[in-house]
XYZ file of C-alpha atoms in Angstrom:
694
model
C -21.344 35.325 -12.087
C -20.842 37.503 -9.714
C -17.069 39.713 -10.768
C -15.937 40.224 -7.729
C -16.013 37.937 -4.268
C -18.115 41.104 -2.374
C -21.164 39.263 -4.662
C -21.356 36.061 -3.367
C -24.463 34.702 -2.532
C -25.350 33.371 0.683
C -24.616 29.743 1.782
C -28.400 28.590 2.060
C -28.594 30.382 -2.070
C -25.546 28.542 -2.787
C -26.870 25.331 -1.250
C -30.464 25.072 -3.210
C -28.726 25.634 -6.654
C -26.755 22.465 -6.002
C -28.944 20.645 -4.565
C -31.224 21.530 -7.879
C -28.655 20.957 -10.470
C -28.305 17.827 -8.622
C -31.378 16.767 -9.004
C -31.587 16.493 -5.085
C -34.275 17.619 -2.483
C -33.253 19.633 0.318
C -33.762 18.620 3.926
C -34.078 19.882 7.063
C -30.850 18.879 8.760
C -28.787 19.668 5.360
C -29.578 22.755 5.634
C -29.072 23.268 9.256
C -25.409 21.592 8.562
C -24.432 23.851 5.719
C -25.678 26.920 7.475
C -23.792 25.759 10.569
C -20.707 25.139 8.639
C -20.959 28.474 7.035
C -20.723 30.352 10.483
C -18.031 28.350 11.995
C -15.559 29.530 8.803
C -17.318 32.335 9.275
C -16.183 33.068 13.052
C -12.962 31.187 12.858
C -15.006 27.982 15.328
C -14.374 24.971 15.620
C -16.936 22.479 14.702
C -18.552 18.381 15.367
C -21.563 17.881 13.288
C -23.753 14.514 13.986
C -25.376 13.742 10.528
C -27.162 10.680 10.096
C -26.894 8.502 7.298
C -29.369 10.250 3.656
C -29.142 13.521 5.348
C -26.834 14.845 2.488
C -23.865 15.746 4.677
C -21.339 16.130 1.673
C -23.216 19.000 0.090
C -23.667 20.330 3.471
C -20.078 20.567 3.720
C -19.011 21.501 -0.056
C -20.971 24.471 -0.153
C -19.518 26.692 1.863
C -16.375 25.110 1.506
C -16.198 26.545 -1.801
C -17.789 29.890 -1.327
C -15.554 30.272 1.385
C -12.025 28.912 -1.199
C -13.864 31.624 -3.877
C -14.482 34.523 -0.988
C -10.424 34.189 0.535
C -8.759 32.577 -2.443
C -7.443 30.368 0.062
C -8.006 25.871 -0.850
C -10.374 24.574 1.794
C -9.410 20.977 2.630
C -10.986 17.930 3.144
C -9.755 14.927 4.475
C -11.759 11.518 4.689
C -10.611 8.232 5.628
C -11.281 5.773 3.012
C -10.498 5.910 -0.151
C -14.252 5.051 -1.180
C -15.013 8.578 -0.426
C -12.050 10.253 -2.053
C -13.025 8.884 -4.964
C -17.074 9.355 -4.342
C -16.072 12.936 -3.945
C -13.875 13.692 -6.801
C -15.228 11.597 -8.962
C -18.553 12.496 -8.810
C -19.757 14.711 -6.039
C -17.394 17.806 -7.011
C -17.725 17.554 -10.697
C -21.594 17.639 -10.511
C -21.015 20.611 -7.995
C -19.204 22.609 -9.443
C -21.572 22.784 -12.293
C -24.327 23.434 -10.622
C -22.246 26.204 -8.624
C -20.044 27.883 -11.547
C -22.905 30.588 -12.763
C -23.099 32.053 -8.907
C -19.258 32.118 -7.855
C -16.515 34.443 -9.430
C -15.079 31.432 -11.122
C -15.815 27.329 -11.862
C -14.582 25.812 -8.611
C -11.388 23.777 -8.858
C -10.426 20.724 -7.009
C -8.359 18.206 -7.222
C -7.293 15.003 -5.147
C -3.643 14.598 -3.457
C -2.187 10.942 -1.197
C 0.876 10.302 -0.253
C 4.210 11.084 -1.803
C 4.135 6.626 -1.775
C 1.198 6.715 -3.813
C 2.781 8.005 -7.316
C 5.231 6.545 -9.369
C 8.942 7.874 -8.530
C 10.028 8.395 -12.648
C 13.612 8.554 -10.854
C 13.574 5.506 -9.460
C 12.373 3.685 -11.994
C 14.803 5.267 -14.755
C 17.869 4.687 -12.055
C 16.717 1.231 -11.317
C 17.594 1.752 -7.727
C 18.828 -1.789 -6.309
C 16.046 -3.911 -4.239
C 15.092 -3.147 -0.603
C 13.836 -6.609 -0.209
C 15.289 -10.200 0.165
C 14.049 -12.652 -2.473
C 15.604 -15.233 0.214
C 12.231 -14.501 1.779
C 9.801 -15.427 -0.953
C 8.914 -18.545 -2.163
C 9.609 -19.386 -5.926
C 5.769 -18.545 -6.772
C 5.976 -15.407 -5.210
C 8.897 -13.905 -6.718
C 7.339 -15.138 -10.143
C 4.306 -13.416 -9.362
C 5.607 -9.904 -7.833
C 7.975 -10.277 -11.761
C 5.003 -10.568 -12.920
C 3.292 -7.218 -11.504
C 6.784 -5.340 -11.664
C 6.048 -6.239 -15.578
C 2.778 -4.826 -15.543
C 4.288 -1.844 -13.430
C 6.160 -0.986 -16.170
C 3.907 -0.993 -19.342
C 1.365 1.074 -17.388
C 4.325 3.748 -16.460
C 4.819 4.441 -20.404
C 1.245 5.318 -20.506
C -0.041 6.534 -17.418
C -0.500 11.057 -16.734
C -0.840 10.556 -13.275
C 1.137 7.779 -11.838
C -1.448 7.087 -8.965
C -1.271 3.472 -7.858
C -4.946 3.137 -8.233
C -5.198 3.722 -11.738
C -3.412 -0.265 -11.585
C -6.537 -2.521 -12.008
C -5.980 -5.403 -10.728
C -3.905 -3.418 -8.265
C -0.566 -4.780 -7.811
C 1.938 -5.735 -4.072
C 3.064 -3.477 -1.748
C 6.718 -5.723 -2.802
C 6.354 -4.672 -6.128
C 4.736 -1.035 -5.865
C 7.829 -0.460 -3.286
C 10.348 -1.087 -6.655
C 8.702 2.291 -7.883
C 7.830 4.544 -5.186
C 9.633 6.629 -2.629
C 7.792 8.078 1.101
C 8.284 11.684 1.493
C 11.626 11.530 3.472
C 13.461 9.473 1.123
C 12.467 12.474 -1.979
C 15.837 13.967 -2.883
C 13.578 17.049 -3.286
C 12.368 17.904 -6.941
C 15.400 20.793 -7.007
C 17.762 17.752 -6.320
C 15.762 15.615 -8.153
C 16.618 15.005 -12.427
C 13.222 13.950 -12.534
C 12.219 16.798 -10.785
C 10.307 18.804 -13.194
C 8.686 15.295 -14.305
C 7.423 14.177 -10.817
C 3.818 12.913 -10.555
C 3.557 13.744 -6.915
C 5.201 17.326 -7.599
C 1.751 17.965 -10.547
C -0.153 16.550 -8.005
C 0.932 19.006 -5.428
C 0.710 21.848 -8.742
C -2.532 20.665 -8.817
C -3.855 20.664 -5.546
C -2.246 24.427 -4.746
C -4.419 25.244 -8.130
C -7.877 24.195 -5.889
C -10.379 25.336 -4.554
C -10.873 21.913 -2.158
C -8.755 19.809 -2.082
C -9.256 15.904 -1.149
C -6.987 13.980 1.234
C -6.861 11.376 3.526
C -6.481 11.905 7.627
C -2.990 9.766 7.053
C -1.620 12.887 5.102
C -3.895 16.004 7.261
C -1.603 14.100 10.449
C 1.867 14.358 7.966
C 1.319 17.237 6.702
C 0.564 18.540 10.803
C 3.032 16.862 12.316
C 5.866 17.154 9.803
C 8.344 20.305 9.750
C 7.709 20.204 5.701
C 4.403 21.274 4.102
C 2.223 18.653 2.282
C -0.202 20.350 1.458
C -0.965 23.778 -0.285
C -1.814 26.666 2.075
C -5.318 26.325 3.648
C -6.670 27.807 6.705
C -10.014 25.589 6.982
C -10.112 22.185 7.240
C -13.634 19.338 7.100
C -12.204 15.882 8.640
C -15.170 13.465 7.304
C -15.248 10.224 9.112
C -14.304 12.019 11.710
C -14.815 9.441 14.212
C -11.795 7.511 12.655
C -9.304 10.291 13.222
C -7.886 9.634 16.071
C -7.182 5.504 14.623
C -5.424 6.894 11.651
C -3.134 9.755 13.406
C -2.131 7.014 15.760
C -1.374 4.798 12.996
C 0.723 7.604 11.374
C 2.563 8.326 14.827
C 3.219 4.633 15.810
C 6.721 3.885 15.353
C 8.114 -0.179 14.711
C 11.353 -2.030 15.313
C 12.012 -5.618 14.272
C 14.270 -7.544 12.464
C 13.630 -6.264 9.021
C 13.507 -3.077 9.299
C 17.329 -2.894 10.945
C 18.275 -5.320 8.500
C 15.866 -2.516 5.614
C 18.952 -0.240 7.325
C 22.004 -3.297 7.326
C 21.222 -3.804 3.432
C 20.738 0.111 2.343
C 23.829 1.460 3.974
C 26.042 -1.304 3.501
C 26.431 -0.107 0.098
C 27.526 3.111 0.752
C 29.871 3.009 4.151
C 32.774 0.474 5.941
C 31.100 -3.307 5.732
C 32.449 -3.623 9.250
C 30.166 -0.476 10.325
C 27.081 -2.162 9.102
C 27.893 -5.273 10.787
C 27.745 -4.021 13.931
C 24.279 -3.036 13.016
C 23.763 -6.232 11.482
C 24.989 -8.002 14.824
C 22.791 -5.520 17.055
C 19.595 -6.447 15.104
C 20.357 -10.334 15.157
C 20.500 -10.453 19.187
C 17.009 -8.433 18.677
C 15.336 -11.028 16.407
C 16.851 -13.217 19.077
C 15.564 -11.099 22.225
C 12.300 -10.832 20.979
C 11.891 -14.563 19.324
C 11.335 -15.956 22.813
C 9.450 -12.999 24.422
C 5.920 -13.497 25.097
C 3.919 -10.771 22.859
C 1.819 -8.004 24.492
C 2.439 -4.739 26.073
C 5.788 -3.742 27.967
C 4.729 -2.711 31.373
C 8.347 -2.485 32.258
C 11.780 -2.521 30.758
C 13.311 -5.710 30.706
C 17.428 -5.025 31.538
C 18.305 -7.103 28.580
C 15.913 -5.424 26.003
C 17.474 -2.130 27.293
C 20.469 -3.211 26.058
C 19.637 -4.208 23.139
C 17.434 -1.323 21.979
C 20.441 0.795 23.408
C 23.068 -1.461 20.683
C 20.526 -0.954 18.219
C 20.694 2.611 18.786
C 24.501 3.428 18.705
C 24.736 0.768 15.606
C 22.507 2.823 13.641
C 23.953 6.132 14.978
C 27.509 5.076 14.330
C 25.808 3.950 10.161
C 24.732 7.487 9.971
C 28.018 9.153 11.170
C 29.362 6.886 8.704
C 27.702 8.150 5.363
C 29.080 11.814 6.196
C 27.147 15.425 5.030
C 23.628 14.499 4.105
C 24.155 16.857 0.929
C 27.313 15.669 0.512
C 26.231 13.964 -3.299
C 24.220 17.000 -4.088
C 25.666 16.699 -8.136
C 25.626 12.706 -8.068
C 21.285 12.347 -8.276
C 21.711 8.545 -8.334
C 24.251 8.531 -5.526
C 22.159 11.021 -3.804
C 19.189 8.700 -3.730
C 21.032 6.158 -2.192
C 21.970 7.714 0.667
C 18.552 9.042 1.214
C 17.080 5.854 0.959
C 20.514 5.205 4.110
C 20.005 8.152 5.765
C 16.135 7.773 6.089
C 16.119 3.775 7.193
C 18.886 4.376 9.566
C 17.183 7.566 11.259
C 13.658 5.502 11.360
C 15.733 2.425 13.167
C 17.989 5.121 15.590
C 14.905 7.134 16.261
C 12.201 4.344 16.737
C 15.094 2.547 19.379
C 15.913 5.737 21.479
C 12.152 6.186 21.232
C 11.422 3.187 23.266
C 14.081 3.741 25.787
C 12.880 7.250 26.481
C 8.945 6.027 27.230
C 10.819 4.369 30.476
C 12.142 7.285 31.538
C 15.319 8.211 31.322
C 16.980 5.678 33.377
C 16.016 3.248 30.498
C 18.805 1.510 28.357
C 21.202 1.150 31.819
C 19.971 -1.428 34.207
C 16.431 -2.669 33.349
C 13.606 -3.035 35.534
C 13.600 -6.946 34.687
C 15.804 -9.068 34.395
C 16.163 -11.082 30.882
C 13.027 -11.237 28.466
C 10.569 -13.460 30.238
C 9.664 -10.066 31.665
C 7.849 -8.566 28.902
C 4.508 -8.893 30.674
C 1.522 -8.389 28.279
C -0.829 -7.657 31.227
C -4.080 -8.470 31.410
C -7.494 -7.955 31.466
C -7.346 -7.057 35.145
C -6.575 -3.050 33.110
C -9.735 -2.009 34.304
C -11.606 1.677 35.650
C -9.623 0.576 39.370
C -6.387 -1.138 38.395
C -3.133 1.037 39.240
C -0.484 -1.010 37.784
C 0.077 -3.477 35.527
C 1.644 -7.438 35.706
C 5.291 -5.487 36.101
C 4.530 -2.559 38.308
C 1.947 -2.567 41.019
C 1.537 -0.547 43.954
C 1.948 3.236 44.362
C 4.621 3.351 42.317
C 3.400 1.688 39.256
C 0.416 4.359 39.053
C 2.305 7.372 39.794
C 4.557 5.947 36.897
C 1.445 5.563 34.897
C -0.124 9.358 34.901
C 3.453 10.741 33.454
C 4.490 8.074 30.999
C 3.513 9.639 27.536
C 4.065 6.164 25.316
C 3.239 2.186 25.342
C 5.317 -0.193 23.955
C 4.257 -3.594 22.848
C 5.588 -6.593 21.169
C 3.155 -8.115 18.722
C 3.770 -11.710 17.722
C 5.444 -12.566 14.103
C 3.067 -14.778 12.083
C 4.536 -15.922 8.954
C 7.311 -14.435 7.401
C 6.516 -11.309 9.450
C 8.994 -11.165 11.937
C 7.681 -10.455 16.366
C 7.746 -6.257 16.084
C 8.332 -3.806 18.895
C 5.832 -0.661 18.756
C 5.261 2.266 19.967
C 2.573 5.377 20.147
C 1.403 7.847 22.072
C -1.286 7.018 24.938
C -2.712 10.225 23.543
C -2.843 11.939 20.053
C -4.910 14.618 21.286
C -2.508 17.156 22.654
C -0.925 16.470 19.286
C -3.915 17.476 17.499
C -4.669 20.385 19.467
C -1.406 21.913 18.955
C -0.794 20.609 15.164
C -4.241 20.821 13.533
C -6.745 23.166 15.661
C -4.023 25.436 16.648
C -3.753 27.751 13.424
C -6.505 26.487 11.495
C -10.704 25.761 11.593
C -11.702 22.498 11.371
C -15.029 20.885 10.789
C -15.398 17.620 11.717
C -18.284 14.642 10.620
C -19.418 11.198 11.389
C -22.667 10.096 11.200
C -21.360 8.491 14.533
C -19.805 11.472 17.225
C -22.379 11.531 19.612
C -21.567 8.769 22.105
C -23.740 8.165 24.868
C -26.426 10.684 23.553
C -22.781 13.880 23.636
C -19.861 14.879 22.036
C -17.547 14.189 25.283
C -16.057 11.769 24.879
C -14.866 11.752 21.073
C -13.768 15.954 21.872
C -11.731 14.519 24.350
C -9.890 12.591 22.714
C -9.197 14.991 19.695
C -7.766 17.730 22.562
C -10.432 19.825 22.184
C -11.838 21.903 25.730
C -14.925 23.007 26.999
C -15.521 26.764 25.048
C -13.035 26.358 22.327
C -16.002 24.296 20.045
C -19.094 23.695 19.144
C -21.269 19.837 18.578
C -24.790 20.161 16.603
C -26.596 16.830 15.736
C -28.792 17.685 12.950
C -30.632 14.493 12.786
C -31.347 12.025 10.038
C -34.073 11.952 7.504
C -35.243 8.627 8.913
C -37.775 8.084 10.810
C -36.026 5.484 12.438
C -38.743 3.976 15.327
C -40.559 3.044 12.402
C -38.847 1.981 9.685
C -36.322 -0.356 11.871
C -35.825 -2.922 15.425
C -33.203 -3.053 17.977
C -33.650 -6.355 19.300
C -31.259 -7.153 22.389
C -31.257 -11.210 23.107
C -31.726 -11.036 26.809
C -32.661 -14.633 27.263
C -29.069 -15.803 25.675
C -26.069 -16.159 28.097
C -23.668 -14.018 28.003
C -20.461 -14.319 25.823
C -17.647 -16.232 26.960
C -14.040 -16.865 25.777
C -14.105 -19.834 24.434
C -15.748 -19.283 20.818
C -19.251 -18.526 19.717
C -22.057 -20.397 21.990
C -24.634 -22.386 20.461
C -27.262 -20.868 21.670
C -26.019 -17.881 19.543
C -25.558 -20.191 16.573
C -29.307 -21.394 17.297
C -30.480 -17.568 17.335
C -29.055 -17.067 14.672
C -30.710 -19.523 12.141
C -33.954 -18.910 13.192
C -33.237 -15.162 12.410
C -32.206 -15.820 9.102
C -34.833 -18.453 8.198
C -37.472 -15.251 9.113
C -35.539 -13.239 7.495
C -35.279 -15.712 3.996
C -31.583 -14.414 3.648
C -31.227 -10.406 3.463
C -28.479 -11.020 6.234
C -25.571 -9.109 7.007
C -23.613 -10.784 10.763
C -21.383 -8.349 11.634
C -18.596 -10.441 14.492
C -16.226 -9.459 17.003
C -13.443 -11.462 15.621
C -13.077 -13.961 12.272
C -12.758 -17.040 14.411
C -16.860 -16.222 15.255
C -17.124 -15.003 11.640
C -16.065 -18.680 10.336
C -17.736 -20.692 13.197
C -20.773 -19.445 12.479
C -20.048 -19.725 8.954
C -18.807 -22.933 9.192
C -22.164 -24.308 11.402
C -25.151 -22.810 9.549
C -23.548 -23.431 5.797
C -25.141 -27.297 7.235
C -28.541 -25.736 8.247
C -29.298 -23.106 5.940
C -30.706 -23.073 2.398
C -29.436 -19.912 1.874
C -26.226 -18.770 0.502
C -23.944 -17.435 3.099
C -21.153 -15.642 2.246
C -17.979 -15.153 4.824
C -15.686 -12.583 4.928
C -11.959 -13.964 3.552
C -13.678 -16.335 0.485
C -12.670 -13.254 -2.059
C -12.559 -9.552 -1.735
C -14.265 -7.962 0.095
C -15.773 -5.778 -2.675
C -17.030 -8.777 -4.578
C -18.318 -10.235 -1.479
C -20.641 -6.888 -0.840
C -21.788 -6.852 -4.101
C -22.341 -10.168 -4.604
C -24.782 -9.815 -0.910
C -25.912 -6.807 -2.558
C -27.395 -8.365 -6.298
C -29.039 -11.311 -4.157
C -31.445 -10.785 -1.293
C -31.322 -14.486 -0.280
C -27.695 -14.040 0.166
C -26.089 -13.560 3.957
C -22.965 -11.976 4.035
C -20.543 -12.784 7.691
C -17.934 -10.852 8.259
C -15.753 -8.544 11.201
C -14.269 -4.728 11.121
C -14.071 -3.926 7.682
C -17.873 -4.451 7.113
C -18.890 -2.712 10.966
C -17.966 0.650 8.767
C -17.497 -0.329 4.889
C -20.780 -1.693 3.503
C -23.556 -0.015 1.948
C -26.579 -1.798 0.525
C -29.584 -0.251 0.271
C -33.085 -1.833 -0.644
C -34.044 -5.427 -0.058
C -30.742 -7.459 0.390
C -30.384 -5.735 3.585
C -33.349 -6.533 6.133
C -31.424 -8.092 9.017
C -27.737 -6.532 10.781
C -26.871 -9.152 13.553
C -24.154 -8.601 15.706
C -22.569 -11.028 18.034
C -21.390 -9.678 21.218
C -20.699 -5.760 22.367
C -17.461 -4.818 20.565
C -15.230 -4.131 23.140
C -11.429 -3.929 22.502
C -9.462 -7.543 23.539
C -8.751 -6.942 27.188
C -4.892 -8.138 25.454
C -5.428 -5.107 23.369
C -1.079 -3.101 24.084
C -2.546 0.263 23.255
C -6.413 0.104 24.577
C -5.103 -1.556 27.653
C -2.519 1.272 28.541
C -4.442 4.056 27.203
C -7.192 2.499 29.901
C -4.898 2.229 33.011
C -3.645 5.244 31.907
C -6.959 7.298 32.236
C -7.460 5.206 35.610
C -4.696 6.229 36.750
C -5.901 9.995 36.563
C -8.597 9.449 38.362
C -10.714 8.999 35.308
C -12.801 5.886 34.254
C -10.721 3.993 32.289
C -13.458 1.391 31.185
C -15.848 3.833 30.050
C -13.678 6.461 28.401
C -11.615 3.937 26.387
C -13.588 0.720 26.117
C -16.765 1.181 26.109
C -16.536 4.323 23.626
C -14.508 2.251 21.193
C -18.134 -0.366 22.119
C -20.584 2.612 21.555
C -18.403 3.562 17.737
C -18.625 0.732 16.692
C -22.035 -0.688 17.859
C -23.311 2.254 16.322
C -21.434 2.210 12.904
C -22.530 -1.072 12.623
C -26.464 -0.827 13.467
C -25.625 2.315 11.114
C -25.716 -0.235 8.286
C -29.421 -1.315 8.121
C -31.272 2.204 6.998
C -29.212 3.407 3.582
C -32.513 4.708 1.716
C -36.046 6.326 2.661
C -37.780 2.767 1.438
C -35.257 0.243 3.515
C -37.021 -1.511 6.688
C -35.468 -4.312 8.834
C -34.118 -5.109 11.846
C -31.030 -4.872 14.139
C -30.580 -8.020 16.310
C -27.691 -7.548 19.390
C -27.104 -11.172 20.745
C -25.425 -10.030 23.709
C -27.754 -9.870 26.528
C -24.687 -6.959 28.740
C -26.445 -4.595 26.018
C -29.787 -4.387 28.174
C -28.628 -5.311 31.638
C -25.107 -3.836 32.246
C -24.420 -1.310 34.009
C -23.059 0.836 31.005
C -25.700 -0.287 29.080
C -27.357 3.212 28.548
C -24.619 5.038 27.454
C -24.142 2.228 24.511
C -27.390 2.302 23.668
C -27.390 6.052 23.737
C -25.199 5.824 21.234
C -27.660 4.201 19.218
C -30.226 5.212 16.417
C -33.652 5.551 18.289
C -35.488 2.272 16.716
C -38.092 0.704 18.275
C -36.632 -1.661 20.795
C -37.816 -4.840 21.992
C -36.471 -8.290 23.613
C -38.712 -10.196 22.437
C -37.562 -12.779 20.109
C -40.919 -14.008 18.630
C -41.732 -10.257 17.727
C -38.996 -9.922 15.818
C -39.230 -13.387 14.261
C -42.462 -12.483 13.345
C -41.401 -8.791 11.723
C -39.202 -10.439 9.819
C -41.537 -12.758 8.137
C -43.654 -9.600 6.745
C -40.815 -7.977 5.338
C -40.173 -10.839 3.730
C -43.433 -11.411 2.354
C -43.312 -7.349 1.525
C -40.220 -7.510 -0.369
């Protein structure tokens, strides 16, 4: 073991030791990636690496990351999009890697997982018995009873847990039950003021992270650490972003604000215990005005601010501010922890209502909140599919003025319709998070971004623009894949089928799916652009096929995938989470069917606004937003086919536009280099041969 950092072996030697220790085989792409990551860290230059499935990219970035931590004494943060990859890294990859490298480093590498504070049990909230935020009248007796049983399970578990991590509770518990025992970072009193601060599970997790060489977290917490004024992660100068194709969406979710009857009522309930009733009633009345307005407004993007909405948002904002003022100084009860906890929770809810209302008004310019652009709630038009590369205005805009406004607008506001007991909700999000990422994430540290899908249309340009990276600030590298795609897989585009319409799944598509599944003998993962299409295909084909057919929603997704993997004759149909979340190597998956090119919905408020914004600034909105979104999902979906070196099969895309549309070249260049055909007979023959050989 080296006694000091100057004796550290080079990355190549450490990688060889790691691969040998884990019983694997070095692959050229893995070696190339590890060298590039090491060079990027040393030169402090951002790096984007596309590494296909089977490359061994986790080792390729973990080895140089651990070497840097050992050399510098600073932690390296590894951020992932999914819990599954976090658990793989912490439970499997890092412990084995630490064993393999221990003798070559000054100390055994230490690692820790760190999640948002909301994921940990709050001892103070549990001990203080702080009042519920939920209104039990919203729930029927059966749900209240089920929640009560979950609460009891949490209380029993709380007496045993050493980490307070919600993921330890199996089976899991509902958000409603868990909220009674957790707080957000903004609601937390802080370790110094909290009576349970010395034993706080979240603080203990942070302490463990502060002593680690590698800290594993998620994109949401990475964004919070970068955007907020308070530090969440330990000091670090290098970040590795795995599953980097999801970074923009995850960051957008973190910085999206929402306002509804529920958020206002929560603030009223929290503040009403601590201030004069009349002040709280004023906010309650403003919330009721908001509820009535949103109940009759059409869902979708709000292109121009109706006068009624502007006035209501201003009422909500001002009433929330009055409640904040009535609460008095924020540190008023620092010597009364229980009351301080209630006040902190009230401030948090009120701040969210106030700041979100103001943010929505600001989205429409400095005049918002006075005379609006429309006359009533019916002016809240959502726009439509006409938002394309050449559209300048919106349903409420039009002409040069709307185009000019679109260039300068920084955020988009939209209304989501209510479902069940979830009321209609106004949301506000940035048109782009690239500037935030550039200033907050990439500014002061070296960032390595990696995924199996980064080069869309054959280049990294689409995603690098979304990340806010400029030419000369970063390097892109595609290390390829160990799979021989042309020999192991076929990309079949069904050009003889009609283009997909808006009226559900065409009968010709159902016939094509049936013929393909029969040729494959089951073994099919069906990826659909909507749950409606997945269910329609399931219902139609269960009557025609003799193979078991599962549909997302029949059971938990993890259980369905387990059933699918365990029986080669079984088929599994589903939507978005299956496009990116299924890893089934072996004979159970021979055919991937994609019903249509997964463009965002024409009425998707954020995508359509971003598309229009790009067009207004002189770019091609369709290619920059819709085609990029589709290319990313297509590549992820096609990537479900080959998961091990022995896998073979077919990716069948039923949408003929993949071969015929003007943008097809961009989409095809985003996919693995499978052998391509449009001949259905050749594909069915190939599937029959694969089935016979299985």
